[in-house]
Amino acid sequence: MLSSAMLVTVLLPVALAALCPCPSSPTSEDSPVCGSDGHTYPSECELQCAGLSVAYPGP
């Protein structure tokens, strides 16, 4: 059971990112943001695709 939960935790963000494509070239809105999961994301788009919210701007 625990391994299934871990697998979902790892694969779900990857699957969501595939369904929510962000621009491949940098835009003026691309700047690192810290997510509610404690990780830094290269853009708010990628953070939102992971289903998270912004904890604070910047790395």
Coordinates of C-alpha atoms in Angstrom, one line a residue:
M1 CA 0.0 0.0 0.0
L2 CA 2.8 2.4 0.9
S3 CA 4.6 1.7 -2.3
S4 CA 1.5 2.5 -4.3
A5 CA 1.1 5.8 -2.5
M6 CA 4.7 6.7 -3.2
L7 CA 4.4 5.7 -6.9
V8 CA 1.3 8.0 -7.2
T9 CA 3.2 10.8 -5.5
V10 CA 6.1 10.5 -7.9
L11 CA 4.2 9.9 -11.1
L12 CA 1.2 12.3 -10.7
P13 CA 3.2 15.5 -11.2
V14 CA 4.9 14.0 -14.3
A15 CA 1.5 13.0 -15.7
L16 CA 0.0 16.4 -15.0
A17 CA 3.0 18.2 -16.6
A18 CA 2.4 16.2 -19.8
L19 CA -1.2 17.4 -19.8
C20 CA -0.4 21.0 -19.1
P21 CA 2.3 22.1 -21.5
C22 CA 4.2 25.3 -20.6
P23 CA 6.0 27.4 -23.3
S24 CA 9.3 25.8 -24.1
S25 CA 10.9 29.2 -24.7
P26 CA 11.3 31.7 -21.8
T27 CA 8.8 34.5 -21.5
S28 CA 8.9 37.7 -19.6
E29 CA 6.7 36.0 -17.0
D30 CA 9.2 33.2 -16.3
S31 CA 10.9 33.6 -13.0
P32 CA 11.5 31.0 -10.3
V33 CA 8.8 30.5 -7.7
C34 CA 8.7 28.5 -4.5
G35 CA 5.9 26.0 -4.4
S36 CA 3.7 25.0 -1.5
D37 CA 5.6 21.7 -1.5
G38 CA 8.9 23.4 -0.6
H39 CA 10.4 23.0 -4.1
T40 CA 11.5 25.7 -6.5
Y41 CA 9.9 25.7 -9.9
P42 CA 11.3 27.5 -13.0
S43 CA 8.0 29.3 -13.7
E44 CA 4.6 29.7 -12.2
C45 CA 3.2 27.8 -15.2
E46 CA 5.1 24.7 -14.2
L47 CA 4.1 25.1 -10.6
Q48 CA 0.4 25.4 -11.5
C49 CA 0.7 22.3 -13.8
A50 CA 2.0 20.4 -10.7
G51 CA -1.3 21.4 -9.0
L52 CA 0.5 23.6 -6.4
S53 CA 0.3 27.1 -5.2
V54 CA 3.0 29.7 -4.8
A55 CA 4.4 29.9 -1.3
Y56 CA 6.6 33.0 -2.2
P57 CA 8.4 34.4 -5.3
G58 CA 12.0 33.7 -6.1
P59 CA 14.3 30.8 -5.3

